[in-house]
CSV table of C-alpha atoms in Angstrom, one decimal:
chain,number,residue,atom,x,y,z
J,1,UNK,CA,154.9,112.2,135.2
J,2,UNK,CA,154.2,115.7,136.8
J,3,UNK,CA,152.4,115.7,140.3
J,4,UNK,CA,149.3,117.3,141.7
J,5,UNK,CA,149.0,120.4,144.6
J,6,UNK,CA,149.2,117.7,147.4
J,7,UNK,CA,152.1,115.6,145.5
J,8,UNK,CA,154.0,118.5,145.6
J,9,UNK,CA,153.3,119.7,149.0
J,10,UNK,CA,154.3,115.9,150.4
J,11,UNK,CA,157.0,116.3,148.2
J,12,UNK,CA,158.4,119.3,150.3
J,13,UNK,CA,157.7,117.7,153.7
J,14,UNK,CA,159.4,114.7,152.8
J,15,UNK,CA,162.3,116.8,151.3
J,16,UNK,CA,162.9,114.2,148.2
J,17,UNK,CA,162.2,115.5,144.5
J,18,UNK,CA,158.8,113.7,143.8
J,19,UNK,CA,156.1,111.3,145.1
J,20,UNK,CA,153.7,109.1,143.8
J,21,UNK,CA,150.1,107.8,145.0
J,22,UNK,CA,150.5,105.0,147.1
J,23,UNK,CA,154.0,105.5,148.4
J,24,UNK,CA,155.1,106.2,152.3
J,25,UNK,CA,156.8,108.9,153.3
J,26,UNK,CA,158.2,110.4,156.2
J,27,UNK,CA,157.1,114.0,156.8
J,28,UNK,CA,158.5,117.0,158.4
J,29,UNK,CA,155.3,118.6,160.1
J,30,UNK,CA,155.4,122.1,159.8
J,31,UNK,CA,152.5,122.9,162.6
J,32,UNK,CA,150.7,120.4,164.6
J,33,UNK,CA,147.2,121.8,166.5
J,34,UNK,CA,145.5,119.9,168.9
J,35,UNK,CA,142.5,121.2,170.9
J,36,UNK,CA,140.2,119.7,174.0
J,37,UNK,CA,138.9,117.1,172.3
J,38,UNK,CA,142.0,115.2,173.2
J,39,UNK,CA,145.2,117.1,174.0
J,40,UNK,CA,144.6,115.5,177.8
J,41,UNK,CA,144.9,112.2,177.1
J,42,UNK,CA,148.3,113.1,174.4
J,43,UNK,CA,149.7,114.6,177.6
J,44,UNK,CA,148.6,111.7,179.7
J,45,UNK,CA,150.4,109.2,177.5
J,46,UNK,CA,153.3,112.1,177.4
J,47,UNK,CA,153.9,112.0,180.6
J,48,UNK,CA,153.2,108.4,181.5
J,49,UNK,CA,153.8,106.0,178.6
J,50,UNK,CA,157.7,108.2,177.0
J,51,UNK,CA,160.9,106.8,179.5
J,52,UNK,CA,162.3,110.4,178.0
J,53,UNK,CA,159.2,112.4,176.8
J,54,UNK,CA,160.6,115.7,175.2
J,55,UNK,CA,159.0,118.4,172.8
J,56,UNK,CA,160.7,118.3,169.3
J,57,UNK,CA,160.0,122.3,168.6
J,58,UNK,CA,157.2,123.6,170.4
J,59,UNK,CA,157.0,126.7,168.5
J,60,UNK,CA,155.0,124.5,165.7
J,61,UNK,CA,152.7,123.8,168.8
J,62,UNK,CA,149.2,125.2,169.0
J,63,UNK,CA,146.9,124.3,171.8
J,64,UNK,CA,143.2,125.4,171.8
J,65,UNK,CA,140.3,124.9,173.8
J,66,UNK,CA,137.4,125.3,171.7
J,67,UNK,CA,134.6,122.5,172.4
J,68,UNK,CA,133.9,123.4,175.4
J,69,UNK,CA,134.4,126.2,176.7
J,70,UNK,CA,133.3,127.6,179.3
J,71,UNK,CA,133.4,124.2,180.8
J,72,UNK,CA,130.1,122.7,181.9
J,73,UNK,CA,130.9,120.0,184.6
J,74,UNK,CA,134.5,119.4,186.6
J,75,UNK,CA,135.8,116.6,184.5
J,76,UNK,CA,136.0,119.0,181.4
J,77,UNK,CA,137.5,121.6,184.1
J,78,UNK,CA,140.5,119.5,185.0
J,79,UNK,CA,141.4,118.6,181.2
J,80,UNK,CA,141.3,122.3,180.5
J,81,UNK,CA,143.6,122.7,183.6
J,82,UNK,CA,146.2,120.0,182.7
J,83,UNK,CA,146.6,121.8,178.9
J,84,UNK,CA,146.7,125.2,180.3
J,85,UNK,CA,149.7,123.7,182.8
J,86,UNK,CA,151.5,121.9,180.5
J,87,UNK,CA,151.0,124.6,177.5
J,88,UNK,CA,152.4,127.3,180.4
J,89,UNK,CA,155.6,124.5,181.4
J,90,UNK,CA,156.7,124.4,177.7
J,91,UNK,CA,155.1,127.6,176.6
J,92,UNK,CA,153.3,126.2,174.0
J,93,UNK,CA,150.8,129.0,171.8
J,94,UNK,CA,148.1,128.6,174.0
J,95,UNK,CA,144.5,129.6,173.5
J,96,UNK,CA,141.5,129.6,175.5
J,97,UNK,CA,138.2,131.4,174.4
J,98,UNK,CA,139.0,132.9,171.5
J,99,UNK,CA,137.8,130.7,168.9
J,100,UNK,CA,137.1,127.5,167.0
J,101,UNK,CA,140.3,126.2,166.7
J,102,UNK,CA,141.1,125.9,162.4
J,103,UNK,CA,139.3,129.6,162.0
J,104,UNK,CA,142.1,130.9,164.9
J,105,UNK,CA,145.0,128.5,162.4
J,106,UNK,CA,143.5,130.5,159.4
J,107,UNK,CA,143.8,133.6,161.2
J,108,UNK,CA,147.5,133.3,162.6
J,109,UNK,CA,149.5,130.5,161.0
J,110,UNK,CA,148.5,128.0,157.5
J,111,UNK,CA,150.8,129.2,155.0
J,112,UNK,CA,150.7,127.9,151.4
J,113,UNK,CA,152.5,124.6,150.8
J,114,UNK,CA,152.6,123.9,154.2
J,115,UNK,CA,151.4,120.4,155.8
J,116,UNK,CA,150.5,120.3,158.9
J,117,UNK,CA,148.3,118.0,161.8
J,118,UNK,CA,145.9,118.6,163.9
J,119,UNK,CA,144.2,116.3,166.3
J,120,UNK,CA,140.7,117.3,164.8
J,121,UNK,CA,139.0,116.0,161.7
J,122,UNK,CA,138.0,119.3,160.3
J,123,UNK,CA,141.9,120.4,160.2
J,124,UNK,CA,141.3,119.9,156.1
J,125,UNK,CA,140.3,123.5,156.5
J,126,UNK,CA,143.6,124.7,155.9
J,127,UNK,CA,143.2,123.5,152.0
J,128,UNK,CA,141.8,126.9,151.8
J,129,UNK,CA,144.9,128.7,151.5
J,130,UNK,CA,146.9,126.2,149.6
J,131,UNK,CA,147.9,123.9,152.6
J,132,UNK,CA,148.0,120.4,153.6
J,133,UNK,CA,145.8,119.7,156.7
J,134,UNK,CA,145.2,116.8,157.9
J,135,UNK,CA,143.6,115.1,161.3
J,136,UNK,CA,144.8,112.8,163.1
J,137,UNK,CA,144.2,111.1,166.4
J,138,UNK,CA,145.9,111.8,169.7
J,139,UNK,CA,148.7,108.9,169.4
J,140,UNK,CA,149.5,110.5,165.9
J,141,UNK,CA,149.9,113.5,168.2
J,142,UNK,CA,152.1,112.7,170.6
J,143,UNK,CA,154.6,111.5,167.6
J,144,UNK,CA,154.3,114.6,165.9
J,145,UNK,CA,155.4,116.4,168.6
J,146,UNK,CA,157.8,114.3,170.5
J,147,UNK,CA,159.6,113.6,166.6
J,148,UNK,CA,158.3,116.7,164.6
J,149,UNK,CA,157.6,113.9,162.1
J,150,UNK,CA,154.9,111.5,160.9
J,151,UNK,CA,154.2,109.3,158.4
J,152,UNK,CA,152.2,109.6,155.0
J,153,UNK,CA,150.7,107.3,152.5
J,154,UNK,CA,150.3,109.8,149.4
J,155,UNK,CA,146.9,109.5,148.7
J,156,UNK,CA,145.7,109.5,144.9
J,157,UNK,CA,144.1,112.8,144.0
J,158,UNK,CA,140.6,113.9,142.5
J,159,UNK,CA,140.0,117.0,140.7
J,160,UNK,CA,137.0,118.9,140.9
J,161,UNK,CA,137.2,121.6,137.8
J,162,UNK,CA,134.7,124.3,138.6
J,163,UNK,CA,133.6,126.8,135.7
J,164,UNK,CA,131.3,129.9,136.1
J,165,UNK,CA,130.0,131.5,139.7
J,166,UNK,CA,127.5,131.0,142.3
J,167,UNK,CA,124.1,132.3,141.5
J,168,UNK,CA,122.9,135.1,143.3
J,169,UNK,CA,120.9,133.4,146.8
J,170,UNK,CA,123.4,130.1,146.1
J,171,UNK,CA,126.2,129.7,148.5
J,172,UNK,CA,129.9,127.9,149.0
J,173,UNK,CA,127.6,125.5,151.5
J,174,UNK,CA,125.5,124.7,149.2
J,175,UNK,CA,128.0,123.7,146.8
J,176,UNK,CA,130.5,121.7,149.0
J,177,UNK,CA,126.8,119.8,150.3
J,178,UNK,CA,125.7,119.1,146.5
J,179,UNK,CA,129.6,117.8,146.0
J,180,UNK,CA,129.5,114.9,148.5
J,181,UNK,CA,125.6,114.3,147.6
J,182,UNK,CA,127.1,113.8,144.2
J,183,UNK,CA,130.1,111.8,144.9
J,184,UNK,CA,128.7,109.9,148.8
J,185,UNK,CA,130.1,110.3,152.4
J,186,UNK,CA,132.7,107.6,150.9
J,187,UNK,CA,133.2,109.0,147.3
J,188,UNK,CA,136.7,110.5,148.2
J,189,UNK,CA,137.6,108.0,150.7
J,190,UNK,CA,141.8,108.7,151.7
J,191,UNK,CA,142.1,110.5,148.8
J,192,UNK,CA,142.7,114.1,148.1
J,193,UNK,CA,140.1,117.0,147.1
J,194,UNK,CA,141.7,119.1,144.5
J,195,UNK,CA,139.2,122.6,143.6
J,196,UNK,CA,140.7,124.2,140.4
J,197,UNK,CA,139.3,126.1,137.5
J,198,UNK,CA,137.9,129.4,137.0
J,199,UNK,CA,135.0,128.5,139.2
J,200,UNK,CA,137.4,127.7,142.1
J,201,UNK,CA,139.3,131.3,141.3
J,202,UNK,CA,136.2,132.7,141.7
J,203,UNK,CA,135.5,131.9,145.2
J,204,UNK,CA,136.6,134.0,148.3
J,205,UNK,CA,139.2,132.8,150.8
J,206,UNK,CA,136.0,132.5,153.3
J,207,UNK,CA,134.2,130.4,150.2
J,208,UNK,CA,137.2,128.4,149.3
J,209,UNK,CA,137.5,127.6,153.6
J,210,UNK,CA,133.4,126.3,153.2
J,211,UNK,CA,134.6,124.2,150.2
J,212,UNK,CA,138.1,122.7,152.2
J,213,UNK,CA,136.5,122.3,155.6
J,214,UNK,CA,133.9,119.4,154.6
J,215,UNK,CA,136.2,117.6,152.3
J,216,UNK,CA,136.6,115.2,155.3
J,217,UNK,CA,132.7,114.7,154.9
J,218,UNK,CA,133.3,112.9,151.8
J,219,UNK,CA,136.1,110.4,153.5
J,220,UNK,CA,138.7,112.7,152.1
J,221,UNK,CA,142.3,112.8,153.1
J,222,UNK,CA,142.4,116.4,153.0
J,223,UNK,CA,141.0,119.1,150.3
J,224,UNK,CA,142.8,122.0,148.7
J,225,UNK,CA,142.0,125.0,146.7
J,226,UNK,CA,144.2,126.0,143.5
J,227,UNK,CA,146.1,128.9,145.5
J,228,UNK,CA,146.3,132.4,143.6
J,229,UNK,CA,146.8,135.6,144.5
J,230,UNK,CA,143.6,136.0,146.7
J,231,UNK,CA,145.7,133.4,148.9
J,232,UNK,CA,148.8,135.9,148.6
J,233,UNK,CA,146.4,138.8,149.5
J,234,UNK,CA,145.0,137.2,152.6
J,235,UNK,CA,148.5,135.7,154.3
J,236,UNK,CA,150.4,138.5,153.4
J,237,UNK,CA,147.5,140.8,155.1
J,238,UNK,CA,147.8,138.6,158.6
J,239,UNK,CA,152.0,139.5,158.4
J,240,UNK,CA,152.9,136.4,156.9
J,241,UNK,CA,154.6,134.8,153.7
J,242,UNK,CA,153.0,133.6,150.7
J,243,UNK,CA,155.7,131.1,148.9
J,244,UNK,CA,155.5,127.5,147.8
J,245,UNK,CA,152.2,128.1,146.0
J,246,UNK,CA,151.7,124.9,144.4
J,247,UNK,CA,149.9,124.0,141.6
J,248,UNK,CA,148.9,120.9,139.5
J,249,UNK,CA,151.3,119.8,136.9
J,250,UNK,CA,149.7,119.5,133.3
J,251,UNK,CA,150.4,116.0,133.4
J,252,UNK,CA,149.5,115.3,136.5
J,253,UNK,CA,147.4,111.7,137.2
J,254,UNK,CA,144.0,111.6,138.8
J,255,UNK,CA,142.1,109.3,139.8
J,256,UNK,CA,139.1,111.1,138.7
J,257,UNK,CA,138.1,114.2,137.5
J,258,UNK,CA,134.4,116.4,137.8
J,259,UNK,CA,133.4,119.1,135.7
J,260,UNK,CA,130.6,121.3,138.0
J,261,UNK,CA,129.1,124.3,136.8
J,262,UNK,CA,128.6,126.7,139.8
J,263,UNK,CA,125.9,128.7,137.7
J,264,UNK,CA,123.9,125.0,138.0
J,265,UNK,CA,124.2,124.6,142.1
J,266,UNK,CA,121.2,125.5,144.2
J,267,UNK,CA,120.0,125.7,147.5
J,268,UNK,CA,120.0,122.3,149.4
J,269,UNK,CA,119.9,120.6,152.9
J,270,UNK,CA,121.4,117.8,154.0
J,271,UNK,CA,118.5,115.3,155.9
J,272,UNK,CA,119.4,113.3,159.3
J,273,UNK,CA,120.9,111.4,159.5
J,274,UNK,CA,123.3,111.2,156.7
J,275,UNK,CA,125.2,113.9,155.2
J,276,UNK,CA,125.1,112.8,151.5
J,277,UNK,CA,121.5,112.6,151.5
J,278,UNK,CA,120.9,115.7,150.0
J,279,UNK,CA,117.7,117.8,148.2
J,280,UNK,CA,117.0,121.1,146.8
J,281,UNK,CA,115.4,123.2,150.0
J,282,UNK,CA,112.1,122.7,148.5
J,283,UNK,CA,111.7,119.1,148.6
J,284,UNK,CA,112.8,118.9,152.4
J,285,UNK,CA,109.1,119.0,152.9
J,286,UNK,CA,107.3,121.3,155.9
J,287,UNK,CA,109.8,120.4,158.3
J,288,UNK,CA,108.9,122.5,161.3
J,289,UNK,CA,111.7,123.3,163.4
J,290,UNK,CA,113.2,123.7,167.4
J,291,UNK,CA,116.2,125.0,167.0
J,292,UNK,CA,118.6,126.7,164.8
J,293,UNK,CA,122.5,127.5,164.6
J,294,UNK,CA,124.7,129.6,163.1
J,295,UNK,CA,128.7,129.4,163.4
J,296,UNK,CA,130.8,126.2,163.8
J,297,UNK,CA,134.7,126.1,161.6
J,298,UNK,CA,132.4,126.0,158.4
J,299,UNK,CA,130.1,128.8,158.5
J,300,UNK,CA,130.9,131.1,161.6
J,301,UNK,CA,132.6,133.8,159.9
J,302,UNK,CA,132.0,137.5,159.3
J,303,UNK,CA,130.6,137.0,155.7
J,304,UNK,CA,127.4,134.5,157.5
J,305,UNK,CA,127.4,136.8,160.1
J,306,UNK,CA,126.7,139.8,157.1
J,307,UNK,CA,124.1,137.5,155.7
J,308,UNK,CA,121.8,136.6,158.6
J,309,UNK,CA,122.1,140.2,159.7
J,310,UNK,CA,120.5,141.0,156.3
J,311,UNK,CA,118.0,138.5,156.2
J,312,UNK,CA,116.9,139.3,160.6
J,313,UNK,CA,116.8,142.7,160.1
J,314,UNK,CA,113.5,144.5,161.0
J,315,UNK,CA,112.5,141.0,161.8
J,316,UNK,CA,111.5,138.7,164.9
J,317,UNK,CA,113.0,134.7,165.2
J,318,UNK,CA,109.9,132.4,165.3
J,319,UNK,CA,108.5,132.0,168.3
J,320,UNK,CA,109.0,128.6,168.6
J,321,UNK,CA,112.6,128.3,167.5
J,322,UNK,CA,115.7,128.9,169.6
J,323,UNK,CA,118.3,130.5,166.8
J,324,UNK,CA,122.1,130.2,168.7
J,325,UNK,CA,124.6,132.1,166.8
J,326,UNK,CA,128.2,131.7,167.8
J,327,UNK,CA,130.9,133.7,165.9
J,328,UNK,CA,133.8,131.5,164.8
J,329,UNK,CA,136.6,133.5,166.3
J,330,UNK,CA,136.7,137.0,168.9
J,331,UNK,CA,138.3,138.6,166.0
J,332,UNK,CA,135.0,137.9,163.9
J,333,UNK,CA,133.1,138.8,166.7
J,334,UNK,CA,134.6,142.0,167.1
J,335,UNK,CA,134.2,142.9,163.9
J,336,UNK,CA,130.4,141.6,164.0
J,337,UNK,CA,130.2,143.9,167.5
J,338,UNK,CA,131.4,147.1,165.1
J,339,UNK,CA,129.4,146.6,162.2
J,340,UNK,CA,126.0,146.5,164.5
J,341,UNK,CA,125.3,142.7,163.4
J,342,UNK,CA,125.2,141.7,166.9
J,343,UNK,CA,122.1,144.5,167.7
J,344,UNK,CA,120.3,143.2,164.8
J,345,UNK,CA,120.7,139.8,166.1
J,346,UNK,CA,119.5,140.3,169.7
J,347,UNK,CA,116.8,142.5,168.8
J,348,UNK,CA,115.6,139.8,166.6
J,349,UNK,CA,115.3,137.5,169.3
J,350,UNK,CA,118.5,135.4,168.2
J,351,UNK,CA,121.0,134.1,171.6
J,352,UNK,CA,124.3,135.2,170.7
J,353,UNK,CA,126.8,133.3,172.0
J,354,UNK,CA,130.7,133.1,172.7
J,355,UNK,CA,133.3,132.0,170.0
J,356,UNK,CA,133.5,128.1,170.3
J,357,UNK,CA,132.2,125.1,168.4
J,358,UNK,CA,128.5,125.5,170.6
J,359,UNK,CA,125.9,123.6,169.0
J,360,UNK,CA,127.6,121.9,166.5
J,361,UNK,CA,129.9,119.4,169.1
J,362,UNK,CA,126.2,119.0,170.6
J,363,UNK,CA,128.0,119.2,174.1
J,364,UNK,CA,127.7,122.3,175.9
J,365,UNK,CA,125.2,124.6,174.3
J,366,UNK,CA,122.3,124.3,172.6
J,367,UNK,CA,121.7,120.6,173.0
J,368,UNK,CA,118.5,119.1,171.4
J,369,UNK,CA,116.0,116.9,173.1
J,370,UNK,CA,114.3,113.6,172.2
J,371,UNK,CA,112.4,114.3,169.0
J,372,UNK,CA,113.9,117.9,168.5
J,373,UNK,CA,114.7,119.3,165.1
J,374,UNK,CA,117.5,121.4,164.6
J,375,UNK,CA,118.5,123.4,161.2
J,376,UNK,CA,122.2,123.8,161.5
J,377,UNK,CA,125.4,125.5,159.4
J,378,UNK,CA,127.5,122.7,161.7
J,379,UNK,CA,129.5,120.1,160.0
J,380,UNK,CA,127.3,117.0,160.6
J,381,UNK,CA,124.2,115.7,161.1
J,382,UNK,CA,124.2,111.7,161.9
J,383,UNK,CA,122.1,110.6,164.5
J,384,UNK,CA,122.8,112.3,168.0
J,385,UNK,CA,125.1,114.8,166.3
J,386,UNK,CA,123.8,117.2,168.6
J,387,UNK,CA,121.9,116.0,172.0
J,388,UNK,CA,119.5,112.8,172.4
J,389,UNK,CA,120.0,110.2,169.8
J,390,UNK,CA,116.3,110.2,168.6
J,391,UNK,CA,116.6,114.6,167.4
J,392,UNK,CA,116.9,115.2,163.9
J,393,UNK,CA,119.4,117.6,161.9
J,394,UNK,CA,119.4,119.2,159.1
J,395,UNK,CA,122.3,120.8,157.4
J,396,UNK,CA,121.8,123.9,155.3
J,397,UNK,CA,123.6,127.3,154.7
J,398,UNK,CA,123.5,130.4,156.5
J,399,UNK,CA,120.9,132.0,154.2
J,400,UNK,CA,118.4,128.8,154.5
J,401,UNK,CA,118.9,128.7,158.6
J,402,UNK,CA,118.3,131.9,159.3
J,403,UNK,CA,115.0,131.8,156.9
J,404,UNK,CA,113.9,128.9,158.6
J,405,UNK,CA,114.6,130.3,162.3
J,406,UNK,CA,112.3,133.0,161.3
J,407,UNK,CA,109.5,130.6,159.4
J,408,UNK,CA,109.8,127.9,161.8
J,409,UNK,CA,109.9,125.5,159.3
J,410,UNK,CA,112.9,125.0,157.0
J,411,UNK,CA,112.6,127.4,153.8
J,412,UNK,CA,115.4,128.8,151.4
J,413,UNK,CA,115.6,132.4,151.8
């Protein structure tokens, strides 16, 4: 019996010549990433709980503060401080302000056929490139990176076979939304995402990261993207090495397998306060809106940035909409600050903000008010997702947000 991508990539980690669903393994970790969320209380439990803490290899550490930052009362202050000490004491990659943490992993360290843990349930991203990511909580952490080891259970695999392309005004978010409307917020439960087919070959790396980032939406295990040679392209353009590019074997088992037709997906928002309840754009109803946001690990890069630029230009944001718009990384930002994306945005009325998960962690910027509705490109929408638990969110793509921060109501572009 041949394996699947993730099979194979478990395989590796647990250096032993094939796996099978349902089997436990342990794993050598090649990266573990752990951001503000948690990394004080892992160095907490470092320090107080070990009788002879030690790092395993701490160049397959990565630290980032990303949720809050800057930080907005002293209790997030001092958790910041205690990572910045300890990352300086065992000069651990270390960063602060540059980013949402899996867009700055994309940028300088998933490799193909890697597996790798982060204390952050969006670390599935890394599918995008042909990895294993994984979250995990803070005592998985500390393991990881006293041990540079875990443990596995080798989920079973479902295959999603794409065919065709996205239709002109359809995007990756819309797709990845109708996906786990289709299957439930439990349809993949511990199991693994597998995107193949033409349809999947089709996609861009920044598509393919969409797709990969809300597999964890649908109770997945992790989701991963057939790798090919746009993965190549992109690693090898950040000074890194493409190898162990994995693919399915043709008689690999799984579970279950869905044909989708990307020429058949169309625009669609996720209602509060669950994020499988999902409609075409139109049949949201006239939902008039506070608040809209742009950015978060799922829709913050350069290529949403492009598209609201094209749809604000020569326009004004509604007057009675706040639209926040945080790039997902400086790097993006940069670029966004060259290309004159920025300009359009603030003399459309849009608040730009800095690199960091913003509105989507509902913490530190942006937070809604009782009875509020926000339209959001954020990863989820249940109830008090983003300020007081009686607001409302909707989840839509870049396109439909920034039409709807300029209607005030939601509309698709």
């Amino acid at each position: 019996m041949g394996m699947t991508i993730g099979e194979k990539i478990i395989a590796r980690a647990a250096k032993v010549p094939e796996v099978k669903a349902g089997e436990i393994h342990t794993v050598e970790l090649d990266r573990l990433m752990s951001n503000d969320g948690t990394t004080h209380l892992t160095i907490d439990m470092y320090h107080n709980d070990l009788k002879h803490p030690k790092i395993a290899d701490k160049d397959k550490l990565v630290f980032i503060i990303d949720h809050n930052i800057p930080a907005e009362n002293p209790k997030t202050a001092e958790a910041h401080r205690k990572m910045r000490n300890f990352a300086r004491e065992h000069d651990i990659a270390f960063y602060e302000g540059k980013g949402v943490c899996h867009q700055i992993m994309v940028e300088d360290y998933v490799c193909p056929g890697e597996l790798i843990m982060g204390a952050d349930s969006h670390t599935c991203t890394y599918g995008a490139l042909g990895a294993f990511g994984t979250g995990i909580g803070c005592t998985d952490f500390l393991y990881g990176m006293v041990t540079g080891t875990s443990w596995v259970m080798v989920p079973e695999t479902i295959r999603f076979e794409l065919t065709g392309k996205l239709r002109e005004g359809v995007y990756a978010r819309d797709l990845i939304l109708s996906i786990i409307g289709m299957v439930g917020a439990n349809g993949c439960n511990y199991k693994i995402m597998e995107f193949a087919g033409e349809g999947a070959h089709n996609l861009s790396i920044n598509e393919r990261l969409v797709l990969c980032n809300l597999a964890v939406e649908a109770g997945a295990k992790t989701g991963i993207v057939e790798p090919d040679e746009k993965v190549v392209e992109y690693v090898e353009s950040r000074g890194r090495k493409a190898e162990n590019l994995f693919v399915s074997d043709e008689d690999a088992r799984f579970e279950k397998v869905y044909h989708i037709n990307l020429d058949e997906i169309e625009p669609v928002v996720a209602r509060p306060h669950l994020i499988d309840d999902v409609v075409p754009v139109e049949e949201a109803g006239d939902v008039k809106i506070d608040e809209a946001f742009l950015g978060s690990c799922n829709n913050g890069r350069i290529d949403e940035l492009r598209l609201a630029a094209e749809i604000l230009k020569g326009k004004k944001v509604h007057e009675d909409v706040r639209f926040l718009i945080a790039p997902a990384s400086n790097e993006v930002y940069m670029q966004a600050l060259d290309e004159g994306l920025i300009d359009i945005f603030m003399e459309a009325g849009a608040m730009v903000m800095n690199s960091n998960c913003s509105v989507c962690w509902g913490s530190c910027q942006g937070v809604i008010g009782e009875g509020e509705v926000l339209i959001s490109t954020g990863t989820r929408n249940f109830k008090g997702r983003a300020g007081h638990p009686d607001s409302y969110v909707y989840l839509g793509s870049a396109a439909t947000v920034t039409a709807s921060a300029i209607a005030g109501k939601i509309v698709k572009r």
